[in-house]
Coordinates of C-alpha atoms in Angstrom, one line a residue:
Chain A
X4 CA -90.2 170.7 7.3
X5 CA -88.3 171.6 10.3
X6 CA -88.3 169.6 12.9
X7 CA -86.9 172.2 14.9
X8 CA -88.4 170.9 18.9
X9 CA -88.4 173.0 22.8
X10 CA -89.5 170.2 25.3
X11 CA -90.1 172.3 28.8
X12 CA -90.7 170.5 31.8
X13 CA -91.2 172.4 35.2
X14 CA -92.6 169.8 37.3
X15 CA -90.3 168.6 40.3
X16 CA -91.4 164.3 39.8
X17 CA -89.5 162.3 38.5
X18 CA -92.4 160.8 36.3
X19 CA -93.1 164.0 34.0
X20 CA -89.1 163.7 33.1
X21 CA -89.2 160.6 32.4
X22 CA -91.5 161.3 30.0
X23 CA -90.0 164.3 28.6
X24 CA -87.1 161.9 28.1
X25 CA -89.2 159.1 26.5
X26 CA -90.5 162.0 25.0
X27 CA -86.2 163.0 23.6
X28 CA -85.7 160.2 22.6
X29 CA -88.9 158.9 20.9
X30 CA -88.6 162.3 18.8
X31 CA -84.9 161.3 17.2
X32 CA -86.1 157.9 16.8
X33 CA -88.8 158.8 14.8
X34 CA -86.8 161.0 12.7
X35 CA -83.7 159.3 11.2
X36 CA -81.8 161.3 8.5
X37 CA -83.4 164.4 9.6
X38 CA -80.8 167.7 10.6
X39 CA -83.5 169.4 13.9
X40 CA -82.8 170.8 16.8
X41 CA -83.8 169.6 19.7
X42 CA -84.7 171.5 23.7
X43 CA -85.2 170.6 26.3
X44 CA -85.6 173.9 28.7
X45 CA -86.3 173.2 32.2
X46 CA -87.3 175.7 35.0
X47 CA -89.3 176.5 38.8
X48 CA -89.2 173.2 40.9
X49 CA -87.7 170.9 37.8
X50 CA -84.8 171.8 38.5
X51 CA -83.5 169.7 41.0
X52 CA -84.7 166.7 39.2
X53 CA -80.8 167.8 37.3
X54 CA -78.5 167.7 39.9
X55 CA -75.7 165.6 39.8
X56 CA -76.6 163.4 41.8
X57 CA -79.5 162.7 40.0
X58 CA -77.7 159.9 39.0
X59 CA -80.7 157.3 37.6
X60 CA -82.6 159.8 34.2
X61 CA -78.6 162.2 33.8
X62 CA -77.7 158.3 32.5
X63 CA -80.3 158.0 30.2
X64 CA -79.8 161.5 29.5
X65 CA -76.4 161.3 28.6
X66 CA -77.3 159.0 25.0
X67 CA -79.6 161.8 24.1
X68 CA -77.4 164.5 24.5
X69 CA -74.1 162.9 22.1
X70 CA -77.5 162.7 19.7
X71 CA -77.5 166.0 20.1
X72 CA -80.1 166.8 22.8
X73 CA -79.4 170.1 24.3
X74 CA -80.3 170.7 27.8
X75 CA -80.9 174.6 29.5
X76 CA -81.4 175.2 33.0
X77 CA -83.4 179.2 34.2
X78 CA -80.9 180.1 36.5
X79 CA -83.7 181.7 38.8
X80 CA -85.1 177.8 39.0
X81 CA -80.8 177.0 40.2
X82 CA -81.4 180.5 42.6
X83 CA -84.3 179.2 43.9
X84 CA -83.8 175.8 44.7
X85 CA -80.1 176.8 46.0
X86 CA -78.1 175.0 43.5
X87 CA -75.4 176.7 41.2
X88 CA -74.5 175.6 37.8
X89 CA -71.7 173.0 39.6
X90 CA -74.0 171.0 41.4
X91 CA -75.7 170.3 37.1
X92 CA -75.4 167.4 35.0
X93 CA -72.7 167.7 33.2
X94 CA -73.4 169.4 29.8
X95 CA -76.4 171.4 30.2
X96 CA -75.9 174.6 29.9
X97 CA -77.7 177.4 32.4
X98 CA -80.2 180.8 30.8
X99 CA -80.9 183.1 32.5
X100 CA -84.5 183.0 32.2
X101 CA -86.0 180.0 31.3
X102 CA -88.9 181.6 29.8
X103 CA -87.7 184.3 28.3
X104 CA -85.2 181.0 26.7
X105 CA -88.7 178.9 26.0
X106 CA -90.2 182.4 24.3
X107 CA -86.8 183.4 22.2
X108 CA -86.8 179.6 20.7
X109 CA -90.8 179.9 20.2
X110 CA -89.7 183.6 18.1
X111 CA -87.2 180.8 16.7
X112 CA -89.3 177.8 14.8
X113 CA -89.0 176.1 17.1
X114 CA -92.2 173.9 18.0
X115 CA -93.3 173.6 21.6
X116 CA -94.7 170.7 24.0
X117 CA -94.7 171.2 26.9
X118 CA -94.7 167.0 28.1
Chain B
X73 CA -87.4 191.0 18.9
X74 CA -91.5 190.4 20.2
X75 CA -91.9 189.2 24.3
X76 CA -95.9 189.1 24.6
X77 CA -96.8 185.7 26.7
X78 CA -99.2 183.9 26.8
X79 CA -99.4 181.7 30.4
X80 CA -101.7 179.6 30.5
X81 CA -103.7 177.7 33.7
X82 CA -106.5 175.9 33.3
X83 CA -105.9 173.4 37.2
X84 CA -107.4 174.4 40.5
X85 CA -103.7 173.8 42.7
X86 CA -102.3 176.2 44.3
X87 CA -99.1 175.1 43.7
X88 CA -99.8 175.7 40.0
X89 CA -100.9 179.1 40.7
X90 CA -97.9 180.2 42.6
X91 CA -95.8 179.0 39.9
X92 CA -97.6 181.2 37.2
X93 CA -96.9 184.3 38.6
X94 CA -93.6 183.8 40.0
X95 CA -92.8 183.0 35.9
X96 CA -94.3 185.9 35.3
X97 CA -92.1 188.4 38.2
X98 CA -89.7 186.5 37.1
X99 CA -90.0 187.2 33.8
X100 CA -91.1 191.2 34.0
X101 CA -87.5 191.1 36.1
X102 CA -85.8 190.0 33.2
X103 CA -87.2 192.5 30.3
X104 CA -86.2 195.3 32.2
X105 CA -86.8 198.7 29.7
X106 CA -88.2 196.2 26.4
X107 CA -91.6 196.8 25.9
X108 CA -94.9 193.3 25.4
X109 CA -98.4 192.2 26.2
X110 CA -98.1 188.4 29.2
X111 CA -101.5 187.2 29.8
X112 CA -102.5 184.6 31.9
X113 CA -105.3 183.2 30.8
X114 CA -107.2 181.2 33.1
X115 CA -109.9 178.2 32.4
X116 CA -111.4 175.2 33.7
X117 CA -111.0 174.9 37.6
X118 CA -108.4 176.6 38.0
X119 CA -110.8 179.4 37.8
X120 CA -111.8 179.4 41.7
X121 CA -108.6 180.4 42.6
X122 CA -109.1 184.0 40.8
X123 CA -112.5 184.9 43.6
X124 CA -111.7 187.7 45.8
X125 CA -111.6 185.8 48.8
X126 CA -108.5 184.4 47.3
X127 CA -106.3 187.2 49.0
X128 CA -102.8 185.5 49.9
X129 CA -103.4 185.7 45.9
X130 CA -104.3 188.1 45.5
X131 CA -101.9 190.8 46.8
X132 CA -99.2 189.1 45.1
X133 CA -100.8 189.4 41.9
X134 CA -101.7 193.1 42.3
X135 CA -98.7 195.1 41.9
X136 CA -98.0 192.4 39.0
X137 CA -101.2 193.6 36.8
X138 CA -99.6 197.0 38.1
X139 CA -97.1 196.4 36.0
X140 CA -97.9 195.5 32.7
X141 CA -100.1 191.8 33.8
X142 CA -104.0 191.3 32.1
X143 CA -105.6 188.5 33.3
X144 CA -107.8 186.5 31.4
X145 CA -110.7 184.1 32.9
X146 CA -112.3 182.3 30.7
X147 CA -116.6 182.7 31.5
X148 CA -117.5 179.0 30.6
X149 CA -114.9 178.0 33.2
X150 CA -116.9 181.0 36.4
X151 CA -120.6 179.8 35.6
X152 CA -119.2 176.6 35.4
X153 CA -117.8 176.9 39.2
X154 CA -121.3 179.6 40.5
X155 CA -119.4 182.4 39.6
X156 CA -119.8 185.9 38.1
X157 CA -117.6 188.2 37.0
X158 CA -118.4 190.0 41.1
X159 CA -116.6 187.7 42.3
X160 CA -113.3 187.9 40.5
X161 CA -110.0 189.9 41.9
X162 CA -110.9 193.4 40.5
X163 CA -108.7 194.5 37.5
X164 CA -109.3 190.7 35.4
X165 CA -111.0 190.7 32.4
X166 CA -113.8 188.3 31.6
X167 CA -113.7 186.4 28.3
X168 CA -116.5 184.4 26.6
X169 CA -114.5 181.4 25.5
X170 CA -111.1 180.8 27.4
X171 CA -109.8 178.4 24.1
X172 CA -110.5 181.1 21.6
X173 CA -108.4 183.8 24.1
X174 CA -105.4 181.6 24.1
X175 CA -106.0 180.8 19.8
X176 CA -106.5 184.6 19.3
X177 CA -103.2 185.7 21.4
X178 CA -101.6 183.1 19.2
X179 CA -102.2 183.9 16.2
X180 CA -101.8 187.8 17.1
X181 CA -98.3 186.8 18.2
X182 CA -97.9 185.8 20.9
X183 CA -96.0 182.6 22.6
X184 CA -97.8 180.1 24.0
X185 CA -96.3 178.4 27.4
X186 CA -98.0 176.3 29.9
X187 CA -96.4 176.2 34.0
Chain C
X33 CA -109.0 184.2 11.9
X34 CA -107.9 180.4 11.0
X35 CA -109.5 178.2 13.8
X36 CA -107.4 175.4 13.8
X37 CA -106.0 174.1 16.7
X38 CA -104.4 171.3 18.2
X39 CA -105.1 170.0 22.3
X40 CA -102.2 167.5 24.2
X41 CA -102.7 165.3 25.9
X42 CA -100.2 162.6 27.6
X43 CA -102.0 162.0 31.5
X44 CA -103.7 158.8 32.3
X45 CA -105.6 161.2 34.4
X46 CA -109.6 160.4 34.3
X47 CA -110.2 164.0 35.4
X48 CA -107.5 165.5 32.6
X49 CA -109.3 163.3 29.6
X50 CA -112.3 165.0 31.1
X51 CA -110.9 168.8 30.3
X52 CA -109.3 167.5 27.4
X53 CA -113.1 166.3 26.2
X54 CA -114.8 169.2 27.7
X55 CA -112.3 172.1 26.1
X56 CA -113.1 170.3 22.6
X57 CA -116.6 170.7 23.2
X58 CA -116.5 174.8 24.4
X59 CA -114.6 175.2 21.9
X60 CA -117.1 173.7 19.0
X61 CA -119.7 176.0 20.7
X62 CA -117.8 178.6 20.8
X63 CA -117.4 179.0 17.7
X64 CA -121.0 179.0 15.4
X65 CA -120.7 178.7 11.9
X66 CA -116.5 178.6 11.4
X67 CA -114.4 176.2 9.8
X68 CA -111.8 174.7 11.3
X69 CA -110.1 171.5 12.1
X70 CA -109.9 170.1 15.9
X71 CA -107.0 168.3 17.0
X72 CA -106.1 165.8 19.6
X73 CA -103.0 164.2 20.1
X74 CA -102.4 161.2 22.9
X75 CA -99.5 160.3 23.6
X76 CA -97.1 158.6 26.6
X77 CA -99.8 157.4 29.2
X78 CA -102.8 158.6 28.7
X79 CA -103.2 156.3 25.7
X80 CA -104.9 153.7 27.7
X81 CA -108.0 156.0 28.0
X82 CA -108.9 155.8 24.2
X83 CA -109.2 152.3 25.4
X84 CA -112.8 150.8 23.8
X85 CA -113.4 149.3 27.3
X86 CA -113.4 153.2 28.8
X87 CA -117.4 154.1 27.4
X88 CA -117.5 156.7 29.5
X89 CA -115.4 158.5 27.6
X90 CA -115.6 157.0 24.5
X91 CA -119.5 158.2 24.9
X92 CA -118.6 161.8 25.4
X93 CA -116.0 162.1 22.3
X94 CA -118.3 160.3 20.2
X95 CA -120.7 163.4 19.6
X96 CA -117.4 165.5 19.2
X97 CA -116.7 162.8 17.2
X98 CA -119.0 163.9 14.9
X99 CA -118.5 167.5 14.4
X100 CA -115.5 166.8 14.0
X101 CA -114.2 166.6 16.7
X102 CA -110.0 164.3 15.5
X103 CA -108.7 162.3 18.3
X104 CA -105.4 161.0 17.0
X105 CA -103.7 158.3 19.7
X106 CA -98.8 158.2 19.5
X107 CA -98.3 153.5 18.4
X108 CA -95.8 154.1 20.3
X109 CA -97.6 155.1 23.2
X110 CA -100.3 152.2 22.1
X111 CA -96.9 150.0 22.3
X112 CA -96.1 150.6 25.2
X113 CA -99.4 150.8 26.9
X114 CA -99.4 146.7 25.2
X115 CA -102.6 148.0 23.0
X116 CA -103.3 147.9 19.1
X117 CA -105.2 149.9 17.6
X118 CA -108.0 147.4 17.9
X119 CA -108.6 147.9 21.1
X120 CA -108.3 151.2 20.5
X121 CA -112.0 154.0 19.9
X122 CA -113.7 153.2 17.4
X123 CA -113.2 156.1 15.1
X124 CA -109.2 157.6 16.6
X125 CA -106.2 157.9 14.2
X126 CA -103.6 155.9 14.6
X127 CA -100.0 158.3 14.5
X128 CA -96.1 157.1 14.0
X129 CA -95.1 159.2 16.3
X130 CA -97.5 161.8 19.3
X131 CA -94.3 164.8 19.5
X132 CA -93.5 164.4 15.3
X133 CA -97.5 165.1 14.6
X134 CA -97.8 167.4 16.6
X135 CA -94.7 169.4 15.8
X136 CA -96.7 169.3 11.9
X137 CA -99.5 170.3 12.9
X138 CA -97.7 173.1 14.6
X139 CA -96.1 173.7 11.0
X140 CA -98.8 174.1 9.5
X141 CA -100.9 176.7 11.2
X142 CA -102.2 174.9 13.7
X143 CA -102.6 176.9 17.6
X144 CA -101.1 174.9 20.1
X145 CA -102.9 174.0 23.7
X146 CA -101.9 172.0 26.7
X147 CA -104.5 171.6 28.7

């Protein structure tokens, strides 16, 4: 089966980011030996949570990124939060428009889940 | 690529409607020259936000509607909010059941995003 | 048309469970004579709401389950809430990982809606 999955976050609530990262961890753990792509697309007010200064969540995300989790952050959202790509966690991608990225992933066959 | 997109709202929080309309605006702006359908389906407690008296958001939505944004509001949700189709913003559609509309759009190839 | 639908819940807010169950009821009511599968997948903090002691919502769900609604609860979420399958409403399924279940349903052609 194709397990490619896009998780979407747009909330600035830490509890939601915690849930997204726990979702990602459980997803990886549930599929040992499977090959799949797992992407978190972050837009809207959620962008601020990916600031380098948010070390607590960065420490949770880092081992997931090492296991293949891709994090893609919306450039519009960064601009609205007065952030640049230099402000975000290392290893995150910046995409021009978060919604276009999510639609593109759905077209490529990714399932979509909004935690 | 097929950029048809359904945005779903069911919250009565103004911040969520603001996010949905900003999403719609950014989506349109990100795809100059592309042809696509963009629909907001509103159901549940969100219906009250589309009341004519909500002029602040109506003013944000109007230019997006002129650029092709369709807004479809669930008739069940209107009834639960003691509203009729005469109470909502001009140019909005009423659909019998919001969830059935969303499923129909997904079957027609629309991507689904819940801001 | 294929009306198979997966509703996703991960919030512990009673208002969200109320909305999900109202969504399910309206969906069934909107499609008389149609054959379709309707599944609520519950994960994350939502699991506690399906505890047997939550009799108010259990009473709302029971007639929907009799009309074919399937409720699938994530085993990870139960464990995180210190619950076992003996603690939940009768007639609910437990699935090993809620997200994998949602992806599987999307692959099988279910539409996805997050109330």
